[in-house]
Short mmCIF file of C-alpha atoms in Angstrom, two decimals:
data_model
loop_
_atom_site.label_atom_id
_atom_site.label_comp_id
_atom_site.label_asym_id
_atom_site.label_seq_id
_atom_site.Cartn_x
_atom_site.Cartn_y
_atom_site.Cartn_z
CA MET Q 1 0.51 -0.05 -0.43
CA THR Q 2 1.12 3.46 -0.56
CA GLU Q 3 1.88 6.08 2.44
CA PRO Q 4 -0.96 8.91 2.36
CA VAL Q 5 0.81 12.14 1.12
CA ALA Q 6 1.02 14.67 2.82
CA PRO Q 7 -0.96 17.83 2.11
CA SER Q 8 0.39 20.83 0.66
CA TRP Q 9 -0.94 23.38 2.22
CA ALA Q 10 -2.17 23.68 5.65
CA PRO Q 11 -4.22 26.26 7.84
CA THR Q 12 -2.35 29.01 9.90
CA ARG Q 13 -2.98 30.50 12.86
CA ALA Q 14 -4.31 33.24 11.81
CA LEU Q 15 -7.43 30.73 10.88
CA GLY Q 16 -7.39 28.63 13.76
CA ARG Q 17 -8.25 32.01 15.76
CA SER Q 18 -10.83 33.61 13.21
CA VAL Q 19 -13.43 29.96 14.10
CA LEU Q 20 -12.34 29.90 17.29
CA LEU Q 21 -13.66 33.48 18.21
CA THR Q 22 -16.54 33.21 15.40
CA GLY Q 23 -17.53 30.43 17.30
CA LEU Q 24 -17.03 31.87 20.73
CA LEU Q 25 -19.54 34.66 19.42
CA LEU Q 26 -21.87 32.67 18.48
CA LEU Q 27 -22.00 30.45 21.39
CA LEU Q 28 -21.92 33.37 23.84
CA GLY Q 29 -24.76 35.17 21.68
CA VAL Q 30 -27.00 32.29 21.85
CA ALA Q 31 -26.56 31.79 25.39
CA LEU Q 32 -27.17 35.00 26.46
CA GLY Q 33 -29.52 36.13 23.99
CA ARG Q 34 -27.38 38.95 22.70
CA VAL Q 35 -27.58 39.66 18.85
CA ASP Q 36 -24.46 41.55 18.92
CA LEU Q 37 -22.30 39.18 19.97
CA VAL Q 38 -23.68 37.63 16.75
CA LEU Q 39 -23.04 40.59 14.82
CA LEU Q 40 -19.64 41.05 16.05
CA ALA Q 41 -18.89 37.55 14.53
CA ALA Q 42 -20.35 37.78 11.31
CA PRO Q 43 -17.29 39.80 10.15
CA PHE Q 44 -14.82 37.33 11.31
CA ALA Q 45 -16.91 34.56 9.94
CA ILE Q 46 -17.71 36.08 6.28
CA GLY Q 47 -13.87 37.20 5.96
CA ALA Q 48 -13.02 33.81 6.39
CA ALA Q 49 -15.53 32.37 4.14
CA LEU Q 50 -14.43 34.87 1.31
CA ASN Q 51 -10.71 34.05 1.26
CA LEU Q 52 -11.25 30.27 1.51
CA ARG Q 53 -13.71 30.14 -1.93
CA ARG Q 54 -10.53 29.61 -4.24
CA MET Q 55 -7.86 27.56 -2.12
CA PRO Q 56 -4.11 27.20 -4.08
CA GLN Q 57 -3.55 23.56 -5.66
CA ALA Q 58 0.23 23.88 -6.28
CA VAL Q 59 3.42 24.69 -4.25
CA PRO Q 60 5.56 27.42 -5.33
CA GLU Q 61 8.87 26.31 -7.75
CA VAL Q 62 12.42 27.77 -6.86
CA THR Q 63 15.11 27.72 -9.27
CA ILE Q 64 18.53 28.89 -8.28
CA THR Q 65 20.86 30.34 -11.03
CA ALA Q 66 24.53 31.03 -11.05
CA ASP Q 67 27.29 32.00 -13.26
CA GLU Q 68 28.28 29.22 -15.79
CA ALA Q 69 31.27 31.14 -17.66
CA HIS Q 70 34.99 30.88 -16.41
CA LEU Q 71 35.14 32.11 -12.99
CA VAL Q 72 38.60 32.22 -11.16
CA GLU Q 73 39.08 33.42 -7.67
CA GLY Q 74 38.21 37.10 -7.41
CA GLY Q 75 35.92 37.34 -9.83
CA ALA Q 76 32.29 38.18 -9.78
CA VAL Q 77 29.81 35.88 -9.70
CA GLN Q 78 26.18 36.15 -10.35
CA ALA Q 79 23.79 33.89 -8.76
CA GLY Q 80 20.13 34.13 -8.25
CA LEU Q 81 16.98 32.57 -6.60
CA THR Q 82 14.02 32.51 -9.10
CA VAL Q 83 10.21 32.04 -7.42
CA ALA Q 84 7.42 30.72 -10.05
CA ASN Q 85 4.28 30.37 -9.59
CA PRO Q 86 2.57 27.51 -11.32
CA ASP Q 87 -1.18 28.41 -9.71
CA ALA Q 88 -3.77 30.27 -10.49
CA LEU Q 89 -4.40 32.18 -7.33
CA GLY Q 90 -1.98 34.29 -6.43
CA TYR Q 91 0.52 33.77 -3.28
CA ASP Q 92 0.19 36.81 -0.68
CA LEU Q 93 4.20 36.52 1.00
CA VAL Q 94 6.23 33.86 -0.08
CA VAL Q 95 9.59 33.62 2.59
CA VAL Q 96 12.76 33.25 0.45
CA ARG Q 97 16.19 31.37 2.08
CA THR Q 98 19.28 30.12 1.03
CA LYS Q 99 22.39 28.64 1.79
CA THR Q 100 25.78 29.32 -0.19
CA SER Q 101 29.24 28.35 0.92
CA PRO Q 102 31.66 29.84 3.43
CA TRP Q 103 33.44 31.21 -0.37
CA LEU Q 104 31.44 33.07 -1.99
CA ARG Q 105 30.59 36.09 -0.99
CA LEU Q 106 26.95 37.06 -1.90
CA GLN Q 107 25.15 40.57 -1.10
CA HIS Q 108 22.15 39.51 1.53
CA ALA Q 109 22.45 36.04 1.00
CA ASP Q 110 22.11 35.68 5.18
CA ARG Q 111 18.83 36.76 5.89
CA PRO Q 112 15.28 35.67 4.47
CA PHE Q 113 13.54 37.61 1.33
CA ALA Q 114 9.95 38.02 1.74
CA ILE Q 115 8.23 38.82 -1.61
CA THR Q 116 4.47 38.66 -3.31
CA VAL Q 117 4.29 36.46 -6.25
CA PRO Q 118 1.22 36.87 -8.52
CA SER Q 119 -1.18 34.22 -9.80
CA ASP Q 120 0.80 31.94 -13.36
CA GLY Q 121 4.30 34.79 -12.41
CA TRP Q 122 7.28 34.39 -11.01
CA ALA Q 123 9.52 36.83 -9.05
CA ALA Q 124 13.47 37.19 -9.46
CA ILE Q 125 16.17 37.87 -6.32
CA ASP Q 126 19.73 38.50 -7.37
CA LEU Q 127 22.71 37.72 -5.47
CA PRO Q 128 25.85 39.40 -6.94
CA GLY Q 129 29.00 38.83 -5.00
CA GLU Q 130 32.57 37.50 -5.21
CA ALA Q 131 34.45 33.82 -5.74
CA LEU Q 132 36.86 33.80 -2.96
CA ARG Q 133 38.25 30.51 -3.51
CA TRP Q 134 39.08 28.20 -5.82
CA GLY Q 135 36.88 24.93 -5.85
CA ARG Q 136 33.51 22.99 -6.43
CA GLN Q 137 31.18 25.61 -4.27
CA ASP Q 138 27.61 25.66 -3.65
CA VAL Q 139 24.70 28.44 -4.50
CA GLY Q 140 21.87 26.70 -1.96
CA PRO Q 141 19.82 24.59 -0.91
CA ALA Q 142 17.04 27.39 -1.46
CA ALA Q 143 13.81 26.97 0.60
CA ALA Q 144 10.22 28.95 0.13
CA ALA Q 145 7.43 28.56 2.29
CA ALA Q 146 4.21 30.89 1.12
CA ALA Q 147 1.15 32.01 2.46
CA ALA Q 148 -2.34 32.55 0.36
CA CYS Q 149 -5.76 33.08 1.12
CA GLY Q 150 -5.14 35.91 3.08
CA GLY Q 151 -2.81 34.38 5.25
CA LEU Q 152 -5.15 31.46 6.00
CA LEU Q 153 -3.41 28.77 4.52
CA SER Q 154 0.36 28.48 4.52
CA CYS Q 155 2.21 25.80 2.26
CA ARG Q 156 5.13 23.43 3.75
CA PRO Q 157 8.65 24.63 2.72
CA VAL Q 158 9.81 24.14 -0.95
CA VAL Q 159 13.56 22.71 -0.33
CA THR Q 160 15.65 23.45 -3.70
CA PRO Q 161 18.88 21.30 -3.94
CA ALA Q 162 22.10 23.41 -4.34
CA HIS Q 163 23.65 24.40 -7.44
CA GLY Q 164 27.37 23.73 -7.95
CA VAL Q 165 29.52 26.39 -9.28
CA ARG Q 166 33.19 26.12 -10.12
CA VAL Q 167 35.59 28.58 -8.80
CA TYR Q 168 39.11 27.73 -10.67
CA PRO Q 169 42.17 28.79 -8.92
CA VAL Q 170 43.91 32.11 -10.30
CA THR Q 171 47.01 31.51 -12.28
CA GLU Q 172 50.29 32.84 -10.54
CA PRO Q 173 52.47 34.36 -12.81
CA PHE Q 174 55.02 31.78 -13.89
CA LYS Q 175 58.12 31.77 -16.54
CA ALA Q 176 60.59 29.25 -17.04
CA THR Q 177 63.93 29.93 -19.86
CA GLU Q 178 65.87 27.66 -18.47
CA SER Q 179 66.06 24.25 -20.83
CA MET Q 180 64.24 20.89 -20.49
CA PRO Q 181 66.08 18.16 -18.85
CA ALA Q 182 64.85 15.63 -21.16
CA ALA Q 183 62.74 16.18 -24.90
CA ALA Q 184 62.14 13.27 -25.97
CA GLY Q 185 58.18 13.67 -28.23
CA LEU Q 186 58.04 14.40 -31.44
CA VAL Q 187 57.81 18.35 -32.31
CA GLY Q 188 58.48 21.21 -29.89
CA ALA Q 189 60.64 24.00 -28.69
CA HIS Q 190 63.08 22.27 -26.27
CA ARG Q 191 66.98 21.31 -27.84
CA SER Q 192 67.18 18.07 -27.24
CA ARG Q 193 70.45 15.30 -27.15
CA ARG Q 194 69.86 13.78 -30.44
CA LEU Q 195 70.99 15.20 -34.18
CA GLY Q 196 67.75 16.58 -36.20
CA GLU Q 197 66.26 19.55 -37.97
CA GLY Q 198 66.53 22.34 -35.11
CA GLY Q 199 68.33 25.72 -34.57
CA GLU Q 200 71.09 24.35 -32.29
CA LEU Q 201 74.11 23.80 -33.62
CA ALA Q 202 75.85 20.17 -32.99
CA GLY Q 203 79.17 20.24 -35.49
CA VAL Q 204 80.07 19.80 -38.74
CA ARG Q 205 80.40 16.07 -40.58
CA GLN Q 206 80.83 15.33 -43.97
CA PHE Q 207 78.15 15.54 -46.48
CA ALA Q 208 76.24 12.38 -46.86
CA PRO Q 209 73.23 11.73 -48.81
CA GLY Q 210 69.74 13.05 -47.88
CA ASP Q 211 71.50 15.62 -46.47
CA ARG Q 212 69.91 19.09 -47.37
CA LEU Q 213 71.53 21.71 -49.19
CA ARG Q 214 70.95 24.95 -47.00
CA ARG Q 215 72.72 22.98 -44.51
CA ILE Q 216 76.08 22.89 -46.55
CA ASP Q 217 79.28 25.04 -44.95
CA TRP Q 218 80.78 26.79 -47.61
CA ARG Q 219 83.48 27.98 -45.82
CA VAL Q 220 84.36 24.22 -44.37
CA SER Q 221 83.80 23.28 -47.51
CA LEU Q 222 86.01 25.30 -49.57
CA ARG Q 223 88.96 25.07 -47.06
CA THR Q 224 88.94 21.70 -46.71
CA ARG Q 225 88.01 20.42 -50.27
CA ASP Q 226 85.02 18.57 -49.46
CA LEU Q 227 81.21 19.41 -48.89
CA HIS Q 228 80.88 19.16 -45.17
CA VAL Q 229 77.08 20.14 -43.34
CA ALA Q 230 76.28 21.62 -40.42
CA SER Q 231 74.68 19.05 -37.82
CA THR Q 232 71.86 20.66 -35.37
CA LEU Q 233 70.43 19.07 -32.39
CA SER Q 234 66.07 18.54 -32.98
CA ASP Q 235 63.95 20.13 -31.42
CA ARG Q 236 61.39 18.35 -29.68
CA ASP Q 237 58.58 18.32 -27.15
CA ALA Q 238 59.17 17.40 -23.31
CA GLU Q 239 56.67 15.63 -20.47
CA VAL Q 240 55.90 17.17 -17.35
CA LEU Q 241 54.53 15.06 -14.40
CA LEU Q 242 52.74 17.79 -11.45
CA LEU Q 243 52.99 15.01 -8.39
CA LEU Q 244 50.96 16.42 -5.34
CA ASP Q 245 51.51 15.88 -2.16
CA LEU Q 246 47.70 15.69 -0.41
CA LEU Q 247 48.99 13.81 2.69
CA GLY Q 248 48.09 16.31 5.07
CA GLU Q 249 46.98 20.40 5.25
CA VAL Q 250 48.68 23.20 6.69
CA GLY Q 251 47.83 26.46 7.21
CA LEU Q 252 44.47 28.23 7.33
CA SER Q 253 43.07 29.54 3.85
CA GLY Q 254 42.28 33.00 3.32
CA GLY Q 255 41.23 32.70 0.40
CA VAL Q 256 42.07 34.96 -2.52
CA GLY Q 257 42.82 37.49 -0.77
CA GLY Q 258 44.49 36.30 2.34
CA THR Q 259 46.70 33.64 3.67
CA SER Q 260 47.80 30.38 1.65
CA SER Q 261 47.29 27.18 2.87
CA VAL Q 262 49.25 24.17 1.78
CA LEU Q 263 46.62 23.21 -0.58
CA ASP Q 264 46.31 26.65 -1.96
CA THR Q 265 49.59 27.14 -2.73
CA THR Q 266 50.47 23.20 -4.89
CA VAL Q 267 47.06 24.26 -6.59
CA ARG Q 268 47.78 27.32 -7.54
CA ALA Q 269 51.29 26.76 -8.43
CA ALA Q 270 50.18 23.46 -10.32
CA ALA Q 271 47.90 25.60 -12.34
CA ALA Q 272 50.64 28.33 -13.45
CA ILE Q 273 53.51 25.10 -14.49
CA SER Q 274 51.04 23.66 -16.60
CA GLU Q 275 49.49 26.87 -17.82
CA HIS Q 276 53.01 27.28 -18.75
CA TYR Q 277 54.32 24.48 -20.33
CA LEU Q 278 51.18 23.47 -21.92
CA HIS Q 279 51.43 27.00 -23.93
CA ARG Q 280 54.85 25.75 -25.09
CA GLY Q 281 53.10 22.73 -26.09
CA ASP Q 282 54.61 19.89 -24.03
CA ARG Q 283 53.13 17.38 -22.48
CA VAL Q 284 51.54 17.77 -18.45
CA SER Q 285 50.33 15.34 -16.69
CA LEU Q 286 49.23 14.90 -12.98
CA LEU Q 287 49.44 12.59 -9.93
CA GLU Q 288 48.53 12.85 -6.38
CA TYR Q 289 50.52 11.36 -4.27
CA GLY Q 290 47.48 9.83 -1.57
CA ALA Q 291 45.13 7.30 0.12
CA THR Q 292 43.07 7.84 -3.93
CA ALA Q 293 46.12 8.34 -6.03
CA ARG Q 294 43.94 10.07 -8.69
CA ARG Q 295 46.05 10.47 -12.41
CA LEU Q 296 45.45 12.42 -15.35
CA ARG Q 297 47.22 11.61 -18.62
CA ALA Q 298 49.23 13.37 -20.13
CA ALA Q 299 48.38 15.42 -23.28
CA SER Q 300 49.08 18.61 -24.73
CA GLY Q 301 47.00 21.84 -26.06
CA ARG Q 302 44.61 24.01 -24.66
CA ARG Q 303 42.04 21.26 -24.28
CA GLN Q 304 44.52 19.71 -21.38
CA TYR Q 305 44.54 22.68 -19.45
CA LEU Q 306 40.69 23.44 -19.31
CA THR Q 307 41.32 20.08 -17.98
CA VAL Q 308 43.79 19.87 -15.69
CA LEU Q 309 41.88 23.25 -14.17
CA GLU Q 310 39.08 20.92 -13.80
CA TRP Q 311 41.02 18.54 -11.99
CA LEU Q 312 42.14 20.47 -9.71
CA LEU Q 313 38.68 21.48 -8.42
CA ASP Q 314 38.66 17.95 -6.63
CA VAL Q 315 42.11 18.23 -5.01
CA HIS Q 316 41.81 17.39 -1.15
CA ALA Q 317 43.34 16.47 1.49
CA ASP Q 318 44.22 13.07 1.46
CA PRO Q 319 45.97 11.51 4.17
CA VAL Q 320 47.55 7.72 4.90
CA ASP Q 321 47.54 5.54 7.72
CA GLU Q 322 51.17 6.05 9.10
CA GLU Q 323 51.89 2.82 8.96
CA TYR Q 324 51.34 2.59 5.55
CA GLU Q 325 52.70 4.04 2.52
CA PRO Q 326 50.95 5.33 -0.21
CA ALA Q 327 51.23 3.34 -3.81
CA LEU Q 328 53.51 5.02 -5.99
CA GLY Q 329 56.42 3.27 -8.06
CA SER Q 330 58.83 4.64 -10.42
CA HIS Q 331 57.58 2.84 -13.29
CA GLN Q 332 54.26 4.64 -13.22
CA ILE Q 333 56.63 7.41 -14.44
CA SER Q 334 58.12 8.06 -17.48
CA THR Q 335 62.18 7.78 -17.71
CA SER Q 336 62.45 11.24 -20.11
CA ALA Q 337 59.72 13.19 -18.01
CA LEU Q 338 60.40 15.99 -15.94
CA VAL Q 339 58.93 15.26 -12.39
CA VAL Q 340 58.40 18.20 -10.36
CA VAL Q 341 57.47 17.33 -6.66
CA LEU Q 342 54.29 20.72 -4.99
CA THR Q 343 55.68 19.47 -1.32
CA PRO Q 344 55.49 20.76 2.30
CA LEU Q 345 58.18 18.41 3.05
CA ILE Q 346 56.13 17.65 6.51
CA ASP Q 347 55.53 13.76 6.31
CA PRO Q 348 58.63 12.01 6.34
CA ARG Q 349 57.18 9.48 3.57
CA ALA Q 350 57.26 12.41 0.82
CA ALA Q 351 61.04 12.71 1.44
CA ASP Q 352 61.67 9.17 1.16
CA MET Q 353 59.33 9.14 -1.69
CA LEU Q 354 61.47 12.04 -3.45
CA ALA Q 355 65.07 10.38 -2.80
CA GLN Q 356 63.55 6.95 -4.73
CA LEU Q 357 62.93 8.41 -7.71
CA THR Q 358 65.90 9.90 -8.14
CA GLN Q 359 67.86 6.87 -7.46
CA ALA Q 360 65.53 5.66 -9.88
CA GLY Q 361 66.88 7.60 -12.43
CA ARG Q 362 64.21 10.09 -12.74
CA PHE Q 363 64.45 14.02 -12.98
CA VAL Q 364 62.89 15.46 -10.15
CA VAL Q 365 62.59 19.08 -8.77
CA ALA Q 366 61.19 19.23 -5.50
CA VAL Q 367 58.57 22.78 -4.67
CA ASP Q 368 58.34 23.60 -0.85
CA THR Q 369 54.68 24.72 -0.65
CA LEU Q 370 54.91 25.08 3.40
CA PRO Q 371 53.72 28.70 4.14
CA ALA Q 372 56.59 30.67 5.85
CA ASP Q 373 54.74 31.77 8.91
CA ALA Q 374 53.38 27.93 9.51
CA ALA Q 375 54.07 26.40 12.75
CA PRO Q 376 52.41 23.66 14.88
CA PRO Q 377 49.64 24.90 17.39
CA VAL Q 378 50.79 26.11 20.45
CA ARG Q 379 49.31 24.43 23.53
CA ASN Q 380 51.88 24.82 26.02
CA GLN Q 381 55.01 26.26 27.73
CA TRP Q 382 56.88 24.04 25.80
CA SER Q 383 55.33 24.85 22.21
CA PRO Q 384 57.92 27.42 20.73
CA LEU Q 385 61.02 25.20 21.69
CA GLY Q 386 59.28 21.94 19.71
CA THR Q 387 59.04 24.27 16.78
CA ARG Q 388 62.23 25.96 16.61
CA LEU Q 389 63.27 21.70 16.93
CA TRP Q 390 60.89 21.05 14.29
CA ARG Q 391 62.10 23.57 12.23
CA ILE Q 392 66.02 22.29 12.67
CA GLU Q 393 64.65 18.67 11.71
CA ARG Q 394 62.85 20.28 8.54
CA GLU Q 395 66.33 21.78 7.62
CA ASN Q 396 68.35 18.75 8.18
CA VAL Q 397 65.71 17.03 5.96
CA LEU Q 398 66.06 19.71 3.05
CA GLY Q 399 69.77 19.21 3.31
CA ARG Q 400 69.81 15.29 3.06
CA LEU Q 401 67.44 15.39 0.18
CA ARG Q 402 70.09 17.99 -1.79
CA GLU Q 403 72.73 15.46 -0.71
CA HIS Q 404 70.75 13.13 -2.88
CA GLY Q 405 71.02 15.22 -6.15
CA VAL Q 406 67.02 16.48 -5.11
CA PRO Q 407 66.94 20.09 -5.98
CA VAL Q 408 64.49 22.24 -3.53
CA VAL Q 409 62.78 25.05 -4.04
CA SER Q 410 60.51 27.50 -2.45
CA TRP Q 411 57.34 28.40 -4.84
CA ALA Q 412 57.57 32.19 -5.77
CA GLY Q 413 56.04 32.71 -9.01
CA ALA Q 414 57.88 33.45 -11.99
CA GLY Q 415 60.96 32.27 -12.29
CA SER Q 416 61.16 29.40 -9.28
CA LEU Q 417 62.65 26.90 -11.56
CA ASP Q 418 64.72 28.26 -13.60
CA LEU Q 419 68.04 27.04 -11.12
CA VAL Q 420 66.99 24.01 -10.44
CA LEU Q 421 65.68 23.47 -13.87
CA ARG Q 422 69.67 24.65 -14.80
CA ASP Q 423 70.98 21.80 -12.63
CA VAL Q 424 68.62 19.48 -13.53
CA ALA Q 425 69.35 19.54 -17.22
CA ARG Q 426 72.95 19.72 -16.70
CA MET Q 427 73.09 16.42 -14.89
CA ALA Q 428 70.86 15.32 -17.12
CA ALA Q 429 73.86 16.28 -19.89
CA ALA Q 430 76.68 14.88 -17.97
CA PRO Q 431 77.73 11.06 -18.70
CA ARG Q 432 77.00 8.68 -16.53
CA GLY Q 433 79.34 5.93 -15.32
CA ARG Q 434 78.06 2.44 -16.46
#
């Protein structure tokens, strides 16, 4: 058997008071034989009857709207609520209220709105504001309750699910002018170590069948009496893997205009580095170092950049129990890829992972995302001393990583990776012992 459906409209206290007062006046008028009391009850009875001669059948419909354009941190949000009345009877009053994400600063969204909606009509409420932080933010859920028939009937609150708003991370200025340590693609802007068509001179050799005439070095050919051609290094694209350390979150996020947490720095740096290398025609992939270990395959072009931004919206702290090691092996990473690890280096497993990748022959660069003012919480008088010891231990970890050949640099926007990329490129070009 199907359960009975509760009625959408119910009598209000005003209707109850009207019926009670009419009944009392009629009862007293009959009992005491006073006609004036009966006449006094007549307006209440007639008013209620006139208002209830037509009763509403439908409840209000609430729709949440939000700007679906490319919204970035600090950008303007155009949100709103639309209340529609599908009934042939107008609503005397509709009270609407909505919840919003704390990272969406919408004007007057923290208070209820009281509006009137005519029959078969609608009314709109604008909620302009500003997006404060990246991620999937919600406008809603929203609830509306209506009163009709002169306030004698009210409907049960109508709740509308939240509407998601995608706020992309702001791309911090970033530019790396140094060459890549290993460019092994087909065509691109990086100088490789292989001979081929390019702009970097590799040497001069004797002419061979198949060489292009425009490559002939006439000065050397006239001096040696034999044709010689200039050989060049080929220009190829490279693969960049961004490895995001999500084992923990440190610091409090203040939004785009406030302080940055570890996740804020990680996501914004990943977006900036991806935009830079994808704009140069390289292939970029992303990988999480955490319990979930999400991965985005390597690709290039603007479509990949939009995919990267969408992928970064779901980044969150993903801790793993201390007795377990996140699943990450060197076999998952291409030998020619530049691995940029965005990590706060507060978990010993992250340092071990960096050392293992370097020992496996991968080109690794560690970007320190820990805020400069980060410190453990103060619990007692020994907390300042513990903070000093913690900082000293962390500096020791950074020193040991550099001894293992892992360059570590703090994220500072443009030019952050130039020095370390130069060192990695030199190490890649150096002959390896057999």
